Amino acid sequence: MQYGSRNPKTIVSFLGLIIFSFMLLVALYNQLSLSEIQGGESSVSALPYFRVSANGEDFEDIWDFQKRTFDLPRGSVVELHGYLPYEEDYDTYAICFLNYYCGVEVFCGDKLIHSYGEPSSQLVLGSGYHYIMLPADYYLKEICIRLTVTVPSSLFSTSSLLFGQWETLYMHHIKQSPITFFMDIFMLVLGIVLILISMAGILYRKRFLIITWVGAIAFVAGTWTLCNSKFIQPFIPNHDITVHIEFQSFYLILLLLLLYFRSINSKNQQLKKICNQVLIFSSVVIFIIELLQFLDIRDYPE
């Protein structure tokens, strides 16, 4: 079988068919999972009323705070205060919330039970879910969540403020978005398989290098979406590491796409020249971004 010029399009179409079929299967699984969740009693609930203060200004609740959105400069401190309900059926108690680029301190009464980041000594912090185990007598004490802003307008997600059993809470995010989770894993596995196949094929035909670029794009795209959707946390719980993986994989996708277009237009000298120029320019821009981050002049979100 000859490896013709139309094969790259065939590969892309075939991959599209695989992804579409996979999405249909996961959609079916999603419906079954939702039916199961709705049919049983959920042990995860949204956090109750919390009063909010930001830089000394008080707000009625979280929603009032977010409706009156304003840019909080770096170093601003936002505090959420409230009491949690008591659940006799829970063996372990925990809260979680999705936080973006903020230092975090959580107090139960006067005791610090969770902390993340040192905003005064670190320019950029990671983002992700914070799962916080509560002491047995938590319901007798006020809970305080203190956030220190490192990137303006990046705080937390209201819908992610949850309370429940530790084990159930940790899997709640995946159960709510199974399509995204399985697509991320599928892209990773597909990328690895295509890279292995292409490595064997290159021994016979150099044109198999195109499959290498497709596999690398799938793998890196899966890595980026795992980080962006925060599903990577069970595998890499360190937020500082995942923020670097997220942004660097995002930049790498661009370079791999350019290498792919360069490969499929290798016989067209004009298009190949344009791809080379864009590739060089993009590489320089990405190098500058990485240098600014390394020197603590600008961080990734900025």
PDB file of C-alpha atoms in Angstrom:
ATOM      1  CA  MET A   1       0.000   0.000   0.000  1.00  0.00           C
ATOM      2  CA  GLN A   2       1.478   3.318  -1.065  1.00  0.00           C
ATOM      3  CA  TYR A   3       1.401   6.318   1.220  1.00  0.00           C
ATOM      4  CA  GLY A   4      -0.138   8.933  -1.083  1.00  0.00           C
ATOM      5  CA  SER A   5      -0.566  12.665  -0.734  1.00  0.00           C
ATOM      6  CA  ARG A   6      -4.199  12.286   0.325  1.00  0.00           C
ATOM      7  CA  ASN A   7      -3.369  10.194   3.359  1.00  0.00           C
ATOM      8  CA  PRO A   8      -3.067  13.142   5.812  1.00  0.00           C
ATOM      9  CA  LYS A   9      -6.697  14.094   5.060  1.00  0.00           C
ATOM     10  CA  THR A  10      -7.710  10.460   5.447  1.00  0.00           C
ATOM     11  CA  ILE A  11      -5.952  10.309   8.812  1.00  0.00           C
ATOM     12  CA  VAL A  12      -7.679  13.442  10.066  1.00  0.00           C
ATOM     13  CA  SER A  13     -11.093  12.194   8.857  1.00  0.00           C
ATOM     14  CA  PHE A  14     -10.513   8.820  10.492  1.00  0.00           C
ATOM     15  CA  LEU A  15      -9.528  10.468  13.771  1.00  0.00           C
ATOM     16  CA  GLY A  16     -12.606  12.680  13.593  1.00  0.00           C
ATOM     17  CA  LEU A  17     -14.799   9.589  13.164  1.00  0.00           C
ATOM     18  CA  ILE A  18     -13.139   7.916  16.157  1.00  0.00           C
ATOM     19  CA  ILE A  19     -13.605  10.989  18.340  1.00  0.00           C
ATOM     20  CA  PHE A  20     -17.250  11.399  17.253  1.00  0.00           C
ATOM     21  CA  SER A  21     -18.001   7.740  18.036  1.00  0.00           C
ATOM     22  CA  PHE A  22     -16.294   8.051  21.398  1.00  0.00           C
ATOM     23  CA  MET A  23     -18.306  11.168  22.260  1.00  0.00           C
ATOM     24  CA  LEU A  24     -21.551   9.298  21.498  1.00  0.00           C
ATOM     25  CA  LEU A  25     -20.569   6.474  23.849  1.00  0.00           C
ATOM     26  CA  VAL A  26     -19.561   8.892  26.596  1.00  0.00           C
ATOM     27  CA  ALA A  27     -22.784  10.885  26.109  1.00  0.00           C
ATOM     28  CA  LEU A  28     -24.717   7.673  26.752  1.00  0.00           C
ATOM     29  CA  TYR A  29     -22.612   7.020  29.838  1.00  0.00           C
ATOM     30  CA  ASN A  30     -23.228  10.593  30.963  1.00  0.00           C
ATOM     31  CA  GLN A  31     -26.994  10.140  30.792  1.00  0.00           C
ATOM     32  CA  LEU A  32     -26.800   6.898  32.746  1.00  0.00           C
ATOM     33  CA  SER A  33     -24.596   8.541  35.377  1.00  0.00           C
ATOM     34  CA  LEU A  34     -26.951  11.499  35.761  1.00  0.00           C
ATOM     35  CA  SER A  35     -29.905   9.144  36.164  1.00  0.00           C
ATOM     36  CA  GLU A  36     -28.042   7.254  38.858  1.00  0.00           C
ATOM     37  CA  ILE A  37     -27.092  10.461  40.680  1.00  0.00           C
ATOM     38  CA  GLN A  38     -30.625  11.849  40.505  1.00  0.00           C
ATOM     39  CA  GLY A  39     -32.115   8.550  41.659  1.00  0.00           C
ATOM     40  CA  GLY A  40     -30.046   8.402  44.823  1.00  0.00           C
ATOM     41  CA  GLU A  41     -29.420  10.757  47.691  1.00  0.00           C
ATOM     42  CA  SER A  42     -26.519  13.099  47.005  1.00  0.00           C
ATOM     43  CA  SER A  43     -23.958  13.584  49.753  1.00  0.00           C
ATOM     44  CA  VAL A  44     -22.571  16.769  48.171  1.00  0.00           C
ATOM     45  CA  SER A  45     -24.273  20.139  48.517  1.00  0.00           C
ATOM     46  CA  ALA A  46     -23.514  23.781  47.831  1.00  0.00           C
ATOM     47  CA  LEU A  47     -22.098  25.742  50.730  1.00  0.00           C
ATOM     48  CA  PRO A  48     -24.694  27.797  52.607  1.00  0.00           C
ATOM     49  CA  TYR A  49     -24.694  31.544  53.133  1.00  0.00           C
ATOM     50  CA  PHE A  50     -21.274  33.133  53.440  1.00  0.00           C
ATOM     51  CA  ARG A  51     -20.657  36.801  54.093  1.00  0.00           C
ATOM     52  CA  VAL A  52     -17.854  38.358  52.062  1.00  0.00           C
ATOM     53  CA  SER A  53     -15.423  41.197  52.663  1.00  0.00           C
ATOM     54  CA  ALA A  54     -12.871  42.556  50.201  1.00  0.00           C
ATOM     55  CA  ASN A  55     -10.248  45.111  51.230  1.00  0.00           C
ATOM     56  CA  GLY A  56     -12.417  46.188  54.150  1.00  0.00           C
ATOM     57  CA  GLU A  57     -15.688  46.465  52.186  1.00  0.00           C
ATOM     58  CA  ASP A  58     -18.517  44.134  53.244  1.00  0.00           C
ATOM     59  CA  PHE A  59     -20.993  42.422  50.907  1.00  0.00           C
ATOM     60  CA  GLU A  60     -24.292  40.694  51.652  1.00  0.00           C
ATOM     61  CA  ASP A  61     -23.214  37.374  50.156  1.00  0.00           C
ATOM     62  CA  ILE A  62     -21.041  35.770  47.479  1.00  0.00           C
ATOM     63  CA  TRP A  63     -23.488  36.544  44.676  1.00  0.00           C
ATOM     64  CA  ASP A  64     -23.705  40.222  45.658  1.00  0.00           C
ATOM     65  CA  PHE A  65     -19.906  40.321  45.648  1.00  0.00           C
ATOM     66  CA  GLN A  66     -19.677  38.808  42.164  1.00  0.00           C
ATOM     67  CA  LYS A  67     -22.492  40.966  40.735  1.00  0.00           C
ATOM     68  CA  ARG A  68     -20.541  44.033  41.773  1.00  0.00           C
ATOM     69  CA  THR A  69     -17.426  42.749  40.053  1.00  0.00           C
ATOM     70  CA  PHE A  70     -14.448  45.047  40.014  1.00  0.00           C
ATOM     71  CA  ASP A  71     -10.768  44.588  39.338  1.00  0.00           C
ATOM     72  CA  LEU A  72      -9.000  43.705  42.541  1.00  0.00           C
ATOM     73  CA  PRO A  73      -5.322  44.653  42.355  1.00  0.00           C
ATOM     74  CA  ARG A  74      -2.601  42.205  43.242  1.00  0.00           C
ATOM     75  CA  GLY A  75      -2.319  41.870  47.011  1.00  0.00           C
ATOM     76  CA  SER A  76      -6.038  42.368  47.678  1.00  0.00           C
ATOM     77  CA  VAL A  77      -7.504  40.154  50.407  1.00  0.00           C
ATOM     78  CA  VAL A  78     -10.979  38.604  50.109  1.00  0.00           C
ATOM     79  CA  GLU A  79     -12.494  36.805  53.092  1.00  0.00           C
ATOM     80  CA  LEU A  80     -15.520  34.489  53.229  1.00  0.00           C
ATOM     81  CA  HIS A  81     -17.031  33.856  56.674  1.00  0.00           C
ATOM     82  CA  GLY A  82     -19.815  31.457  57.606  1.00  0.00           C
ATOM     83  CA  TYR A  83     -21.004  28.370  59.444  1.00  0.00           C
ATOM     84  CA  LEU A  84     -21.511  24.923  57.907  1.00  0.00           C
ATOM     85  CA  PRO A  85     -24.459  22.576  58.594  1.00  0.00           C
ATOM     86  CA  TYR A  86     -24.029  19.470  60.698  1.00  0.00           C
ATOM     87  CA  GLU A  87     -24.554  16.132  58.940  1.00  0.00           C
ATOM     88  CA  GLU A  88     -24.839  13.061  61.166  1.00  0.00           C
ATOM     89  CA  ASP A  89     -24.557  10.650  58.230  1.00  0.00           C
ATOM     90  CA  TYR A  90     -21.078  11.859  57.222  1.00  0.00           C
ATOM     91  CA  ASP A  91     -18.038   9.974  58.490  1.00  0.00           C
ATOM     92  CA  THR A  92     -15.602  12.582  57.168  1.00  0.00           C
ATOM     93  CA  TYR A  93     -16.341  16.229  56.514  1.00  0.00           C
ATOM     94  CA  ALA A  94     -14.772  18.388  53.821  1.00  0.00           C
ATOM     95  CA  ILE A  95     -15.277  21.463  51.684  1.00  0.00           C
ATOM     96  CA  CYS A  96     -13.890  22.273  48.263  1.00  0.00           C
ATOM     97  CA  PHE A  97     -13.752  25.289  45.995  1.00  0.00           C
ATOM     98  CA  LEU A  98     -12.156  26.180  42.676  1.00  0.00           C
ATOM     99  CA  ASN A  99      -9.556  28.906  43.062  1.00  0.00           C
ATOM    100  CA  TYR A 100      -7.691  30.842  40.368  1.00  0.00           C
ATOM    101  CA  TYR A 101      -4.209  32.213  41.062  1.00  0.00           C
ATOM    102  CA  CYS A 102      -4.804  33.202  44.696  1.00  0.00           C
ATOM    103  CA  GLY A 103      -3.054  32.457  47.916  1.00  0.00           C
ATOM    104  CA  VAL A 104      -5.391  30.480  50.185  1.00  0.00           C
ATOM    105  CA  GLU A 105      -5.788  30.244  53.945  1.00  0.00           C
ATOM    106  CA  VAL A 106      -8.698  28.403  55.579  1.00  0.00           C
ATOM    107  CA  PHE A 107      -9.443  28.786  59.283  1.00  0.00           C
ATOM    108  CA  CYS A 108     -11.781  26.768  61.497  1.00  0.00           C
ATOM    109  CA  GLY A 109     -12.249  29.079  64.440  1.00  0.00           C
ATOM    110  CA  ASP A 110      -8.767  30.374  65.224  1.00  0.00           C
ATOM    111  CA  LYS A 111      -7.007  27.302  63.820  1.00  0.00           C
ATOM    112  CA  LEU A 112      -5.407  27.317  60.364  1.00  0.00           C
ATOM    113  CA  ILE A 113      -6.452  24.038  58.705  1.00  0.00           C
ATOM    114  CA  HIS A 114      -5.302  24.663  55.103  1.00  0.00           C
ATOM    115  CA  SER A 115      -2.929  27.018  53.295  1.00  0.00           C
ATOM    116  CA  TYR A 116      -1.564  27.327  49.790  1.00  0.00           C
ATOM    117  CA  GLY A 117       1.000  29.653  48.262  1.00  0.00           C
ATOM    118  CA  GLU A 118       3.043  32.596  49.447  1.00  0.00           C
ATOM    119  CA  PRO A 119       1.795  35.530  47.325  1.00  0.00           C
ATOM    120  CA  SER A 120       4.385  37.913  48.781  1.00  0.00           C
ATOM    121  CA  SER A 121       7.301  35.815  47.490  1.00  0.00           C
ATOM    122  CA  GLN A 122       5.837  34.223  44.355  1.00  0.00           C
ATOM    123  CA  LEU A 123       4.564  36.069  41.291  1.00  0.00           C
ATOM    124  CA  VAL A 124       2.124  33.475  39.982  1.00  0.00           C
ATOM    125  CA  LEU A 125       0.202  30.740  41.768  1.00  0.00           C
ATOM    126  CA  GLY A 126      -1.563  27.784  40.216  1.00  0.00           C
ATOM    127  CA  SER A 127      -5.293  27.259  39.919  1.00  0.00           C
ATOM    128  CA  GLY A 128      -7.405  24.268  40.854  1.00  0.00           C
ATOM    129  CA  TYR A 129      -9.714  22.674  43.388  1.00  0.00           C
ATOM    130  CA  HIS A 130      -8.845  22.857  47.074  1.00  0.00           C
ATOM    131  CA  TYR A 131     -10.140  19.862  49.033  1.00  0.00           C
ATOM    132  CA  ILE A 132     -10.046  20.654  52.738  1.00  0.00           C
ATOM    133  CA  MET A 133     -10.679  18.134  55.499  1.00  0.00           C
ATOM    134  CA  LEU A 134     -12.647  19.597  58.415  1.00  0.00           C
ATOM    135  CA  PRO A 135     -12.257  18.702  62.099  1.00  0.00           C
ATOM    136  CA  ALA A 136     -15.097  16.797  63.776  1.00  0.00           C
ATOM    137  CA  ASP A 137     -16.298  19.871  65.689  1.00  0.00           C
ATOM    138  CA  TYR A 138     -16.310  22.187  62.637  1.00  0.00           C
ATOM    139  CA  TYR A 139     -20.023  23.028  63.011  1.00  0.00           C
ATOM    140  CA  LEU A 140     -19.393  24.732  66.343  1.00  0.00           C
ATOM    141  CA  LYS A 141     -16.886  27.171  64.840  1.00  0.00           C
ATOM    142  CA  GLU A 142     -16.869  29.803  62.125  1.00  0.00           C
ATOM    143  CA  ILE A 143     -15.185  28.888  58.844  1.00  0.00           C
ATOM    144  CA  CYS A 144     -13.069  31.591  57.214  1.00  0.00           C
ATOM    145  CA  ILE A 145     -11.651  31.311  53.675  1.00  0.00           C
ATOM    146  CA  ARG A 146      -9.030  34.001  53.027  1.00  0.00           C
ATOM    147  CA  LEU A 147      -7.892  34.597  49.442  1.00  0.00           C
ATOM    148  CA  THR A 148      -4.936  36.807  48.461  1.00  0.00           C
ATOM    149  CA  VAL A 149      -5.104  37.992  44.848  1.00  0.00           C
ATOM    150  CA  THR A 150      -2.031  37.524  42.649  1.00  0.00           C
ATOM    151  CA  VAL A 151      -3.751  38.097  39.281  1.00  0.00           C
ATOM    152  CA  PRO A 152      -6.505  40.783  38.998  1.00  0.00           C
ATOM    153  CA  SER A 153     -10.082  39.464  38.573  1.00  0.00           C
ATOM    154  CA  SER A 154      -9.067  35.859  39.282  1.00  0.00           C
ATOM    155  CA  LEU A 155     -10.654  34.512  42.458  1.00  0.00           C
ATOM    156  CA  PHE A 156     -12.941  31.518  42.700  1.00  0.00           C
ATOM    157  CA  SER A 157     -15.981  29.866  41.151  1.00  0.00           C
ATOM    158  CA  THR A 158     -19.250  30.254  43.072  1.00  0.00           C
ATOM    159  CA  SER A 159     -20.636  26.955  41.746  1.00  0.00           C
ATOM    160  CA  SER A 160     -17.617  25.087  43.115  1.00  0.00           C
ATOM    161  CA  LEU A 161     -18.180  26.002  46.774  1.00  0.00           C
ATOM    162  CA  LEU A 162     -19.236  22.549  47.976  1.00  0.00           C
ATOM    163  CA  PHE A 163     -19.620  20.664  51.245  1.00  0.00           C
ATOM    164  CA  GLY A 164     -19.898  16.908  51.749  1.00  0.00           C
ATOM    165  CA  GLN A 165     -18.187  13.614  52.471  1.00  0.00           C
ATOM    166  CA  TRP A 166     -14.486  13.540  51.682  1.00  0.00           C
ATOM    167  CA  GLU A 167     -14.568  10.517  49.347  1.00  0.00           C
ATOM    168  CA  THR A 168     -17.679  11.625  47.439  1.00  0.00           C
ATOM    169  CA  LEU A 169     -16.545  15.227  47.190  1.00  0.00           C
ATOM    170  CA  TYR A 170     -13.253  14.257  45.603  1.00  0.00           C
ATOM    171  CA  MET A 171     -15.025  12.419  42.754  1.00  0.00           C
ATOM    172  CA  HIS A 172     -17.892  14.916  42.389  1.00  0.00           C
ATOM    173  CA  HIS A 173     -16.159  16.986  39.705  1.00  0.00           C
ATOM    174  CA  ILE A 174     -15.548  13.960  37.477  1.00  0.00           C
ATOM    175  CA  LYS A 175     -19.116  12.705  37.918  1.00  0.00           C
ATOM    176  CA  GLN A 176     -20.473  16.091  36.865  1.00  0.00           C
ATOM    177  CA  SER A 177     -18.394  16.229  33.650  1.00  0.00           C
ATOM    178  CA  PRO A 178     -17.703  12.648  32.508  1.00  0.00           C
ATOM    179  CA  ILE A 179     -17.629  13.595  28.804  1.00  0.00           C
ATOM    180  CA  THR A 180     -14.790  16.061  29.315  1.00  0.00           C
ATOM    181  CA  PHE A 181     -12.870  13.663  31.541  1.00  0.00           C
ATOM    182  CA  PHE A 182     -13.089  10.689  29.182  1.00  0.00           C
ATOM    183  CA  MET A 183     -12.319  12.843  26.145  1.00  0.00           C
ATOM    184  CA  ASP A 184      -9.153  14.069  27.872  1.00  0.00           C
ATOM    185  CA  ILE A 185      -8.049  10.513  28.665  1.00  0.00           C
ATOM    186  CA  PHE A 186      -9.000   9.369  25.161  1.00  0.00           C
ATOM    187  CA  MET A 187      -6.870  12.107  23.561  1.00  0.00           C
ATOM    188  CA  LEU A 188      -3.879  11.095  25.695  1.00  0.00           C
ATOM    189  CA  VAL A 189      -4.195   7.405  24.820  1.00  0.00           C
ATOM    190  CA  LEU A 190      -4.840   8.157  21.140  1.00  0.00           C
ATOM    191  CA  GLY A 191      -1.745  10.358  21.002  1.00  0.00           C
ATOM    192  CA  ILE A 192       0.477   7.673  22.524  1.00  0.00           C
ATOM    193  CA  VAL A 193      -0.873   4.978  20.156  1.00  0.00           C
ATOM    194  CA  LEU A 194      -0.384   7.145  17.051  1.00  0.00           C
ATOM    195  CA  ILE A 195       3.151   8.098  18.075  1.00  0.00           C
ATOM    196  CA  LEU A 196       4.100   4.443  18.601  1.00  0.00           C
ATOM    197  CA  ILE A 197       2.566   3.436  15.256  1.00  0.00           C
ATOM    198  CA  SER A 198       4.294   6.262  13.416  1.00  0.00           C
ATOM    199  CA  MET A 199       7.663   5.444  14.989  1.00  0.00           C
ATOM    200  CA  ALA A 200       7.414   1.958  13.482  1.00  0.00           C
ATOM    201  CA  GLY A 201       6.137   3.306  10.143  1.00  0.00           C
ATOM    202  CA  ILE A 202       8.951   5.849   9.767  1.00  0.00           C
ATOM    203  CA  LEU A 203      11.364   2.922   9.350  1.00  0.00           C
ATOM    204  CA  TYR A 204       9.624   2.203   6.024  1.00  0.00           C
ATOM    205  CA  ARG A 205       8.341   5.585   4.833  1.00  0.00           C
ATOM    206  CA  LYS A 206       9.251   9.089   5.971  1.00  0.00           C
ATOM    207  CA  ARG A 207       5.707  10.257   5.263  1.00  0.00           C
ATOM    208  CA  PHE A 208       4.650   8.483   8.460  1.00  0.00           C
ATOM    209  CA  LEU A 209       6.161  11.493  10.227  1.00  0.00           C
ATOM    210  CA  ILE A 210       2.822  13.249   9.613  1.00  0.00           C
ATOM    211  CA  ILE A 211       1.127  10.711  11.901  1.00  0.00           C
ATOM    212  CA  THR A 212       3.745  11.548  14.535  1.00  0.00           C
ATOM    213  CA  TRP A 213       2.680  15.195  14.494  1.00  0.00           C
ATOM    214  CA  VAL A 214      -1.012  14.209  14.693  1.00  0.00           C
ATOM    215  CA  GLY A 215      -0.292  11.909  17.642  1.00  0.00           C
ATOM    216  CA  ALA A 216       1.779  14.561  19.389  1.00  0.00           C
ATOM    217  CA  ILE A 217      -1.000  17.140  18.893  1.00  0.00           C
ATOM    218  CA  ALA A 218      -3.573  14.727  20.356  1.00  0.00           C
ATOM    219  CA  PHE A 219      -1.360  13.919  23.349  1.00  0.00           C
ATOM    220  CA  VAL A 220      -0.462  17.548  24.117  1.00  0.00           C
ATOM    221  CA  ALA A 221      -4.072  18.701  23.584  1.00  0.00           C
ATOM    222  CA  GLY A 222      -5.243  16.014  26.016  1.00  0.00           C
ATOM    223  CA  THR A 223      -2.639  17.156  28.538  1.00  0.00           C
ATOM    224  CA  TRP A 224      -3.743  20.794  28.218  1.00  0.00           C
ATOM    225  CA  THR A 225      -7.456  20.008  28.607  1.00  0.00           C
ATOM    226  CA  LEU A 226      -6.711  17.786  31.615  1.00  0.00           C
ATOM    227  CA  CYS A 227      -4.982  20.743  33.254  1.00  0.00           C
ATOM    228  CA  ASN A 228      -7.537  23.317  32.135  1.00  0.00           C
ATOM    229  CA  SER A 229     -10.483  21.240  33.404  1.00  0.00           C
ATOM    230  CA  LYS A 230      -8.543  20.411  36.619  1.00  0.00           C
ATOM    231  CA  PHE A 231      -8.978  16.651  36.058  1.00  0.00           C
ATOM    232  CA  ILE A 232      -5.217  16.286  36.318  1.00  0.00           C
ATOM    233  CA  GLN A 233      -5.358  16.903  40.083  1.00  0.00           C
ATOM    234  CA  PRO A 234      -5.823  13.231  41.108  1.00  0.00           C
ATOM    235  CA  PHE A 235      -2.575  12.497  39.221  1.00  0.00           C
ATOM    236  CA  ILE A 236      -0.630  15.715  39.964  1.00  0.00           C
ATOM    237  CA  PRO A 237      -2.132  17.519  42.990  1.00  0.00           C
ATOM    238  CA  ASN A 238       0.534  20.253  43.029  1.00  0.00           C
ATOM    239  CA  HIS A 239      -1.060  23.443  41.621  1.00  0.00           C
ATOM    240  CA  ASP A 240       2.298  25.111  40.992  1.00  0.00           C
ATOM    241  CA  ILE A 241       3.372  22.279  38.692  1.00  0.00           C
ATOM    242  CA  THR A 242       0.063  21.978  36.836  1.00  0.00           C
ATOM    243  CA  VAL A 243      -0.067  25.697  35.972  1.00  0.00           C
ATOM    244  CA  HIS A 244       3.291  25.357  34.201  1.00  0.00           C
ATOM    245  CA  ILE A 245       2.170  22.191  32.409  1.00  0.00           C
ATOM    246  CA  GLU A 246      -1.087  23.882  31.350  1.00  0.00           C
ATOM    247  CA  PHE A 247       0.463  26.950  29.744  1.00  0.00           C
ATOM    248  CA  GLN A 248       3.471  25.210  28.231  1.00  0.00           C
ATOM    249  CA  SER A 249       1.320  22.498  26.651  1.00  0.00           C
ATOM    250  CA  PHE A 250      -0.948  25.250  25.264  1.00  0.00           C
ATOM    251  CA  TYR A 251       2.057  26.911  23.596  1.00  0.00           C
ATOM    252  CA  LEU A 252       3.356  23.558  22.374  1.00  0.00           C
ATOM    253  CA  ILE A 253       0.059  22.820  20.580  1.00  0.00           C
ATOM    254  CA  LEU A 254       0.676  25.857  18.360  1.00  0.00           C
ATOM    255  CA  LEU A 255       4.194  24.723  17.432  1.00  0.00           C
ATOM    256  CA  LEU A 256       3.029  21.164  16.692  1.00  0.00           C
ATOM    257  CA  LEU A 257       0.202  22.434  14.466  1.00  0.00           C
ATOM    258  CA  LEU A 258       2.712  24.492  12.497  1.00  0.00           C
ATOM    259  CA  LEU A 259       5.000  21.465  12.124  1.00  0.00           C
ATOM    260  CA  TYR A 260       2.022  19.421  10.933  1.00  0.00           C
ATOM    261  CA  PHE A 261       1.028  21.990   8.289  1.00  0.00           C
ATOM    262  CA  ARG A 262       4.680  22.218   7.242  1.00  0.00           C
ATOM    263  CA  SER A 263       4.797  18.434   6.754  1.00  0.00           C
ATOM    264  CA  ILE A 264       1.643  18.204   4.623  1.00  0.00           C
ATOM    265  CA  ASN A 265       2.857  21.117   2.453  1.00  0.00           C
ATOM    266  CA  SER A 266       6.441  19.935   2.102  1.00  0.00           C
ATOM    267  CA  LYS A 267       6.181  19.918  -1.719  1.00  0.00           C
ATOM    268  CA  ASN A 268       4.768  23.447  -1.896  1.00  0.00           C
ATOM    269  CA  GLN A 269       7.817  25.642  -1.376  1.00  0.00           C
ATOM    270  CA  GLN A 270       5.842  28.856  -0.903  1.00  0.00           C
ATOM    271  CA  LEU A 271       3.583  27.421   1.817  1.00  0.00           C
ATOM    272  CA  LYS A 272       6.540  25.668   3.389  1.00  0.00           C
ATOM    273  CA  LYS A 273       8.412  28.979   3.561  1.00  0.00           C
ATOM    274  CA  ILE A 274       5.405  30.705   5.188  1.00  0.00           C
ATOM    275  CA  CYS A 275       5.110  27.888   7.746  1.00  0.00           C
ATOM    276  CA  ASN A 276       8.821  28.207   8.547  1.00  0.00           C
ATOM    277  CA  GLN A 277       8.508  31.965   9.074  1.00  0.00           C
ATOM    278  CA  VAL A 278       5.452  31.623  11.323  1.00  0.00           C
ATOM    279  CA  LEU A 279       7.151  28.786  13.221  1.00  0.00           C
ATOM    280  CA  ILE A 280      10.262  30.895  13.874  1.00  0.00           C
ATOM    281  CA  PHE A 281       8.187  33.913  14.921  1.00  0.00           C
ATOM    282  CA  SER A 282       6.003  31.817  17.237  1.00  0.00           C
ATOM    283  CA  SER A 283       9.043  30.161  18.793  1.00  0.00           C
ATOM    284  CA  VAL A 284      10.573  33.581  19.540  1.00  0.00           C
ATOM    285  CA  VAL A 285       7.322  34.852  21.107  1.00  0.00           C
ATOM    286  CA  ILE A 286       6.971  31.733  23.268  1.00  0.00           C
ATOM    287  CA  PHE A 287      10.629  32.014  24.323  1.00  0.00           C
ATOM    288  CA  ILE A 288      10.031  35.635  25.402  1.00  0.00           C
ATOM    289  CA  ILE A 289       6.929  34.592  27.382  1.00  0.00           C
ATOM    290  CA  GLU A 290       8.876  31.834  29.137  1.00  0.00           C
ATOM    291  CA  LEU A 291      11.748  34.248  29.849  1.00  0.00           C
ATOM    292  CA  LEU A 292       9.402  36.871  31.340  1.00  0.00           C
ATOM    293  CA  GLN A 293       7.898  34.191  33.575  1.00  0.00           C
ATOM    294  CA  PHE A 294      11.316  32.861  34.604  1.00  0.00           C
ATOM    295  CA  LEU A 295      12.558  36.368  35.486  1.00  0.00           C
ATOM    296  CA  ASP A 296       9.323  37.151  37.424  1.00  0.00           C
ATOM    297  CA  ILE A 297       8.539  40.139  35.177  1.00  0.00           C
ATOM    298  CA  ARG A 298       5.166  38.845  33.923  1.00  0.00           C
ATOM    299  CA  ASP A 299       3.287  35.680  34.768  1.00  0.00           C
ATOM    300  CA  TYR A 300       1.518  33.243  32.438  1.00  0.00           C
ATOM    301  CA  PRO A 301      -2.087  34.505  32.864  1.00  0.00           C
ATOM    302  CA  GLU A 302      -0.982  38.035  32.000  1.00  0.00           C
TER     303      GLU A 302
END
